[in-house]
Coordinates of C-alpha atoms in Angstrom, one line a residue:
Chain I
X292 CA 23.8 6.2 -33.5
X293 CA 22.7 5.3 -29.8
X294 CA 24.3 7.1 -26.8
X295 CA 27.3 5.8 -25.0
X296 CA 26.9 4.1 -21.9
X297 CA 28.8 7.2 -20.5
X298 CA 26.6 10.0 -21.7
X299 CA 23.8 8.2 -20.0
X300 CA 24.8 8.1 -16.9
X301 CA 25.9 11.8 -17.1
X302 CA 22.5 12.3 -18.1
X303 CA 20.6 10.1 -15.4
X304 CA 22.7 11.9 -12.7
X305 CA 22.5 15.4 -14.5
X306 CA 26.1 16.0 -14.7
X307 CA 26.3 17.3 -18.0
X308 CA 25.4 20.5 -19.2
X309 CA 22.3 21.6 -20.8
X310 CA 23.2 21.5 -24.4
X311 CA 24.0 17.9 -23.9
X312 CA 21.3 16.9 -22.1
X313 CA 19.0 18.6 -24.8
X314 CA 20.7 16.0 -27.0
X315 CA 20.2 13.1 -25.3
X316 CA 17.0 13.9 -23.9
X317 CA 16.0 14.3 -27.5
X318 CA 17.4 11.0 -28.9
X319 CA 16.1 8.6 -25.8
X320 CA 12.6 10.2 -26.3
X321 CA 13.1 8.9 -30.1
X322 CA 14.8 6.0 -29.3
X323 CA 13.5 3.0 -27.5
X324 CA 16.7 1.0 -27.0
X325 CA 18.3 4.1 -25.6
X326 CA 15.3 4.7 -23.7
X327 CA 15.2 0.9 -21.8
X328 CA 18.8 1.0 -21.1
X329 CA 18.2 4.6 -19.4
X330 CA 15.1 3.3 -17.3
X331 CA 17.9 0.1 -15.8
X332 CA 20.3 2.6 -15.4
X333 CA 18.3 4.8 -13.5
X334 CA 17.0 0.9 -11.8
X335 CA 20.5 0.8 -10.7
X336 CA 21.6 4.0 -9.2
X337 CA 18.0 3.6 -7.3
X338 CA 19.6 0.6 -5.8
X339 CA 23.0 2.6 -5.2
X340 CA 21.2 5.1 -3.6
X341 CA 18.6 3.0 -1.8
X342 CA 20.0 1.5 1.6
X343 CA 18.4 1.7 4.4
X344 CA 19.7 0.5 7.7
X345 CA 17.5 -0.5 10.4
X346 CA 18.0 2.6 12.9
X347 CA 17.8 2.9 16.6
X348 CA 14.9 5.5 17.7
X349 CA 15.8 7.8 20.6
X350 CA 13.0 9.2 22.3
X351 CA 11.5 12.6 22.9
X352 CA 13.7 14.3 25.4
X353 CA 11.0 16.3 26.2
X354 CA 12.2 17.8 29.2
X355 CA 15.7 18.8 28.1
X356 CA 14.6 21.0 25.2
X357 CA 10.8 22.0 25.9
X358 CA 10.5 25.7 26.1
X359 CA 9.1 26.2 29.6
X360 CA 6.8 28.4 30.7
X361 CA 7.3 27.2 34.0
X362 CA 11.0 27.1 34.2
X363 CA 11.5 31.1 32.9
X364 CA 8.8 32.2 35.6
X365 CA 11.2 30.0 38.4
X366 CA 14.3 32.0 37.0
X367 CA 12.7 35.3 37.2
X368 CA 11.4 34.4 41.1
X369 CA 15.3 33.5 41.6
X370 CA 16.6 36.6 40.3
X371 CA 13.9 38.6 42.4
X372 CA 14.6 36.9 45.5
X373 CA 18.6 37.5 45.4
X374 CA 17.7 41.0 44.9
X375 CA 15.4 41.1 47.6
X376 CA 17.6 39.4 50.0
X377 CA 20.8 41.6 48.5
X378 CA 19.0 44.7 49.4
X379 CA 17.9 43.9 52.5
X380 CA 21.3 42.4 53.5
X381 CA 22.8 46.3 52.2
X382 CA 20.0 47.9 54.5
X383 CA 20.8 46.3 56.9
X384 CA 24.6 47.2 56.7
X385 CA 23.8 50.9 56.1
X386 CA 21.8 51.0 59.3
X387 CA 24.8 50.3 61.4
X388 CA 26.5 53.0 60.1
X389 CA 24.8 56.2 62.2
X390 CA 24.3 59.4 60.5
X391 CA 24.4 62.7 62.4
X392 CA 22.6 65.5 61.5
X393 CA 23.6 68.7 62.5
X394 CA 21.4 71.6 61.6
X395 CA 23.6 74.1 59.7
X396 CA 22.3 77.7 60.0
X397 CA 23.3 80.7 57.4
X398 CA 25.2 83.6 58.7
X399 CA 22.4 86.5 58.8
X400 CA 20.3 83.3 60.9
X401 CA 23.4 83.3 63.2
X402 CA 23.6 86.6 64.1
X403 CA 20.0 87.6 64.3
X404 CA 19.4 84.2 66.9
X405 CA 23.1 85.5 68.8
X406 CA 21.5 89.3 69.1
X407 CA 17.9 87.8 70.5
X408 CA 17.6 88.0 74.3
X409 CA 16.1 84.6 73.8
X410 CA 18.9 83.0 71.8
X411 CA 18.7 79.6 71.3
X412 CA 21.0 77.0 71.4
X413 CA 21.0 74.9 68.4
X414 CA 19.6 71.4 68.7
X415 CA 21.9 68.9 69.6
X416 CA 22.6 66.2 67.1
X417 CA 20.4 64.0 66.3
X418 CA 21.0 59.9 66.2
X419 CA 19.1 58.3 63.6
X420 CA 20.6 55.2 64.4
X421 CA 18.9 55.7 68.0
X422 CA 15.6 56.7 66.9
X423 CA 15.0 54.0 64.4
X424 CA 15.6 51.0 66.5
Chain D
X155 CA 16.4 14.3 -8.8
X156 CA 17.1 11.4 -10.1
X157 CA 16.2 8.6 -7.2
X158 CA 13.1 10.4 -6.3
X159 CA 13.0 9.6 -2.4
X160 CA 9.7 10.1 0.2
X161 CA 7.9 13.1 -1.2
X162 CA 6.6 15.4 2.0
X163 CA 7.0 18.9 1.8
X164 CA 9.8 20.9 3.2
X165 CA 7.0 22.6 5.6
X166 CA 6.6 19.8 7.3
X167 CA 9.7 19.7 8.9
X168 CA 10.0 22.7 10.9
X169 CA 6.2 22.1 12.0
X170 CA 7.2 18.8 13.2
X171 CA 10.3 20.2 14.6
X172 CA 8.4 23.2 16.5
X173 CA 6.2 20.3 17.5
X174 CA 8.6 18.2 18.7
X175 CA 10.1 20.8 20.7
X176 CA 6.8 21.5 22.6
X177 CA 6.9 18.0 23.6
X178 CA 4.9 16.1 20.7
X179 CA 6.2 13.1 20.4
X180 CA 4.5 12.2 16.8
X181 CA 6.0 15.0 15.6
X182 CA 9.7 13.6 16.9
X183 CA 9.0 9.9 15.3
X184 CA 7.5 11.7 12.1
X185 CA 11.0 13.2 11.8
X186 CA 13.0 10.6 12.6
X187 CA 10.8 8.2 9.9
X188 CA 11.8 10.7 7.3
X189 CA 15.5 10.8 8.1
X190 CA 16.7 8.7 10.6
X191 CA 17.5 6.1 8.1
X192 CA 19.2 7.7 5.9
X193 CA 21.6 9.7 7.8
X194 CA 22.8 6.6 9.3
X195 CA 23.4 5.2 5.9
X196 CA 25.1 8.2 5.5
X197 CA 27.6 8.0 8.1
X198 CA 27.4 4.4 7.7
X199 CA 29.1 5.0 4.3
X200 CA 31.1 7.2 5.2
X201 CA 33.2 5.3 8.5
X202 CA 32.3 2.2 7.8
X203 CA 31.1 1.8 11.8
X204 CA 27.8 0.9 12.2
X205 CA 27.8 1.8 15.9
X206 CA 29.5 5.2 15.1
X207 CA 27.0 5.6 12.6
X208 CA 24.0 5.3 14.8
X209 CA 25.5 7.7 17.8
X210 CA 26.2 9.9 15.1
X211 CA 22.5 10.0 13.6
X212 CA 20.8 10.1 17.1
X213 CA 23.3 13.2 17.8
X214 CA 22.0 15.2 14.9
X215 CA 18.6 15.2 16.1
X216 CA 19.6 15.9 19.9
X217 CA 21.8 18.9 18.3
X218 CA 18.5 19.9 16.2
X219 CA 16.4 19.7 19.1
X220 CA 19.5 22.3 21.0
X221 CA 19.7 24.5 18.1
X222 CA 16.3 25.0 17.3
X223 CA 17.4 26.6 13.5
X224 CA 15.1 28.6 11.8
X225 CA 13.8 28.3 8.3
X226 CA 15.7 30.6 6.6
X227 CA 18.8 29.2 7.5
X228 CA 17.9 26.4 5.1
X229 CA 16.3 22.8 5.0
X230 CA 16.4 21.0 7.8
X231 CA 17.3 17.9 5.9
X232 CA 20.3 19.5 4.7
X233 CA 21.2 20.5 8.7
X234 CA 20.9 17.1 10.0
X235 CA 23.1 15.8 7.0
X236 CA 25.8 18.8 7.4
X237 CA 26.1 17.7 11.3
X238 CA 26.5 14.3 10.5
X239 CA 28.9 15.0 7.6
X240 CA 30.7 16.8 9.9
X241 CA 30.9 14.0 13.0
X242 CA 31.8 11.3 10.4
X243 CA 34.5 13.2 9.3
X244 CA 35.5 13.8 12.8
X245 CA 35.5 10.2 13.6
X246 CA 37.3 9.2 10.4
X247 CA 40.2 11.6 11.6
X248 CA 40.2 10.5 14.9
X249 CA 40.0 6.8 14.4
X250 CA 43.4 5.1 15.1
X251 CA 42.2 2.4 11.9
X252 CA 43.1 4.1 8.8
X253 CA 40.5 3.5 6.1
X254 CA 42.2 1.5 2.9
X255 CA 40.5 2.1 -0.2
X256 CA 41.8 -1.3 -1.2
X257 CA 41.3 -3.1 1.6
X258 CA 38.0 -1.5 2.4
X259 CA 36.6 -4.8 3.0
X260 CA 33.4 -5.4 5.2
X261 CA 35.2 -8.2 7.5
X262 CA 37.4 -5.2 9.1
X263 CA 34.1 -3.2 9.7
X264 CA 32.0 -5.5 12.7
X265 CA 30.6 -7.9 10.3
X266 CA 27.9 -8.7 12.6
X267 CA 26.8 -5.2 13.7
X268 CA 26.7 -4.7 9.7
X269 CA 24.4 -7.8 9.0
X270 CA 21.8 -7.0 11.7
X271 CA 21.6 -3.1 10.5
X272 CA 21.0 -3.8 6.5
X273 CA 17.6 -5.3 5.3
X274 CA 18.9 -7.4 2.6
X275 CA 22.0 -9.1 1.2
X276 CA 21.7 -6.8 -1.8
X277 CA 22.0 -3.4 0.6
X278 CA 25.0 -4.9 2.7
X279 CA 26.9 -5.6 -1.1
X280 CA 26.0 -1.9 -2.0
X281 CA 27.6 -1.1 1.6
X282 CA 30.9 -2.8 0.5
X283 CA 30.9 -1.4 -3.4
X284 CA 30.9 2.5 -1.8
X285 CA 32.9 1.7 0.8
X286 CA 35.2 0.7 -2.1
X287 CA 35.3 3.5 -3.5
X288 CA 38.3 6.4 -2.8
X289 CA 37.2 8.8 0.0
X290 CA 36.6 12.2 -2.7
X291 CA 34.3 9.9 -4.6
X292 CA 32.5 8.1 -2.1
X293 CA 31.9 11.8 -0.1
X294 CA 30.6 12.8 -3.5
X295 CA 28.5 10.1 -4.2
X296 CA 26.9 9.6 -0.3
X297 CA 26.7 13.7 0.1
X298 CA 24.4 13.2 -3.3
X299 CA 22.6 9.6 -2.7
X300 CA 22.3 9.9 1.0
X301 CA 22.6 13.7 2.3
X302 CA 19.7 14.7 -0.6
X303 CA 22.3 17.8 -1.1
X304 CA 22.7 19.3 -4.2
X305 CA 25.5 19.5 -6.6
X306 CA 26.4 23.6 -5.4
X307 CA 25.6 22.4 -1.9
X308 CA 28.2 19.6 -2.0
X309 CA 30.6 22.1 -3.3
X310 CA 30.7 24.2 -1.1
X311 CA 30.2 22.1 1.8
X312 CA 33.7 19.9 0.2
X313 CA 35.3 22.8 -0.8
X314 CA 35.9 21.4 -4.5
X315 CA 34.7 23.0 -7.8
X316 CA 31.2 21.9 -9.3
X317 CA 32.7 20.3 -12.1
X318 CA 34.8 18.2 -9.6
X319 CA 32.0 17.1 -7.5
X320 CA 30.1 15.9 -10.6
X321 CA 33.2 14.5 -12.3
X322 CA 33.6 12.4 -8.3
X323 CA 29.9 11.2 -8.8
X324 CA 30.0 9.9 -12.3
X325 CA 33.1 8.1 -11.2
X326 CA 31.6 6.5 -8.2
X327 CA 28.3 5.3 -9.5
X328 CA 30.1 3.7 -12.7
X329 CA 32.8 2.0 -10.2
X330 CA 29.8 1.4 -8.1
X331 CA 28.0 -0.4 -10.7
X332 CA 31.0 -2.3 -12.3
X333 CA 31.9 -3.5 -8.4
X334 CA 27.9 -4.3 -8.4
X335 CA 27.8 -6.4 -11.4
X336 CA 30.8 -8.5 -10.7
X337 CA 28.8 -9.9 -7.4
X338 CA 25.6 -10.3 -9.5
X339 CA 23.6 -7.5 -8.3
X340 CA 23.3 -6.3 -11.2
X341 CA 22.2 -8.5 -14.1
X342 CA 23.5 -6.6 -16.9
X343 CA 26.0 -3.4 -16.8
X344 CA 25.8 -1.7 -19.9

């Protein structure tokens, strides 16, 4: 008894399960009619699976997708420039902005500087503003 | 597997790739030797459009080059053919021509474009006889023939059982070959 023209296929596309293909694999090693009409069925599901259209090349985009040295060092220059320029641009901001400094003296201080013959006036404010330009 | 296809190893792959992304460009043809080909077959087979089906196979490898996947996520062989899986079944969905199963005939699908893509008379019949076939079977057989993917892998990538899938191939190689043999490809269908 040869093998259907079914069970072959299932077994040149490995569809059926492994009892079955025991079987077969069994009776088409035994069996050289079996075995020729295996070796053109697996011919024609070479052919089936063999096409092979002409295809367009595209080339290398090379600069798109290159991981680049160069290009992360230009970012991090970036990033350090708007910083630089950010924090000078805030300096700059802050400066217009005077602070005055009045020396604060504690109370003990206060009196003992009232009760000297040689009191002393406290300083008058100081404008950093002033002093820094 | 059955059609054994090019035998390189898996390895070389994401060297090439890793290669190819540091500007090699041997490394970018040696990839697109291996499967350029046959992903346009693939979505060849699967729209029917030559000119979709070379967009879509030249996208893949752009999208590769973008992604940059890693190993573990699997073979690179089976990412090119999920992308272009995927875009062909895009374009089948967008595409205001519905595809007939009955009339699936190659004089609807640019003749011309067709003839100067295949090599042979025989590969442009084999076009026609899975582009006969009914969408679940022709997925089935191209996903198998075409995208290299296994039988799990085409299950889970359809969404149908195992025992469908394989039931969808047997189908669609027998149809194939009866279609096949009734133009003469095939001397003798057993």
């Amino acid at each position: 008894m040869h093998v259907t023209e079914d069970d072959l296929l299932k077994f040149a596309l490995e569809t059926c399960d492994d009892a079955e293909a025991q079987a077969i694999g069994e009776h088409v090693a035994a069996c050289d009619e079996c075995r020729e009409r295996l070796a053109l069925l697996r011919r024609d599901i070479a052919i089936i699976a063999g096409v092979q259209p002409e295809a367009e090349r595209i080339p290398l985009p090379f600069r798109s997708y290159r991981p680049s040295v160069w290009r992360a060092a230009m970012r991090m220059a970036a990033v350090l420039l708007v910083g630089f320029v950010g924090g000078l641009a805030v300096s700059r901001w802050v400066c217009r902005c005077p602070v005055t400094v009045v020396p604060q003296y504690g109370a003990s201080a206060a009196r003992a500087i009232a009760a000297s013959p040689q009191a002393v006036t406290p300083a008058p404010p100081v404008d950093l503003a002033a002093t820094s330009q | 597997m059955v059609y054994p296809k090019g035998t390189y190893e898996v390895s070389d792959d994401w060297r090439d790739l890793d290669q190819a992304r540091h500007g090699d460009e041997a490394a970018w043809r040696r990839l697109m030797e291996r499967h350029l080909s046959r992903l346009v077959a693939l979505a060849l087979m699967m729209t029917g459009s030559p000119e979709f089906a070379q967009d879509a196979a030249q996208e893949a490898f752009v999208r590769l080059l973008k992604a940059n996947p890693a190993p573990e996520q699997g073979t690179l062989r089976g990412y090119l053919t999920t992308i272009v899986y995927h875009l062909a079944l895009k374009e089948n969905r967008r595409s205001a021509r519905q595809q007939n199963v009955e009339n699936s005939s190659l004089e609807d699908d640019s003749p011309s474009a067709l003839e100067s893509m295949v090599r042979s008379e025989r590969e442009w019949l084999v076009v026609g006889a899975i582009r006969a076939l009914d969408d679940a079977q022709r997925t089935a057989l191209v996903l198998r023939f075409y995208g290299e993917h296994t039988y799990e892998e085409i299950a889970a990538l359809t969404g149908v059982p195992l025992g469908t899938v394989k039931s969808r191939l047997f189908y669609a190689v027998k149809q194939c070959r009866e279609w096949l043999k009734e133009k003469g490809v095939f001397k003798e269908c057993m």
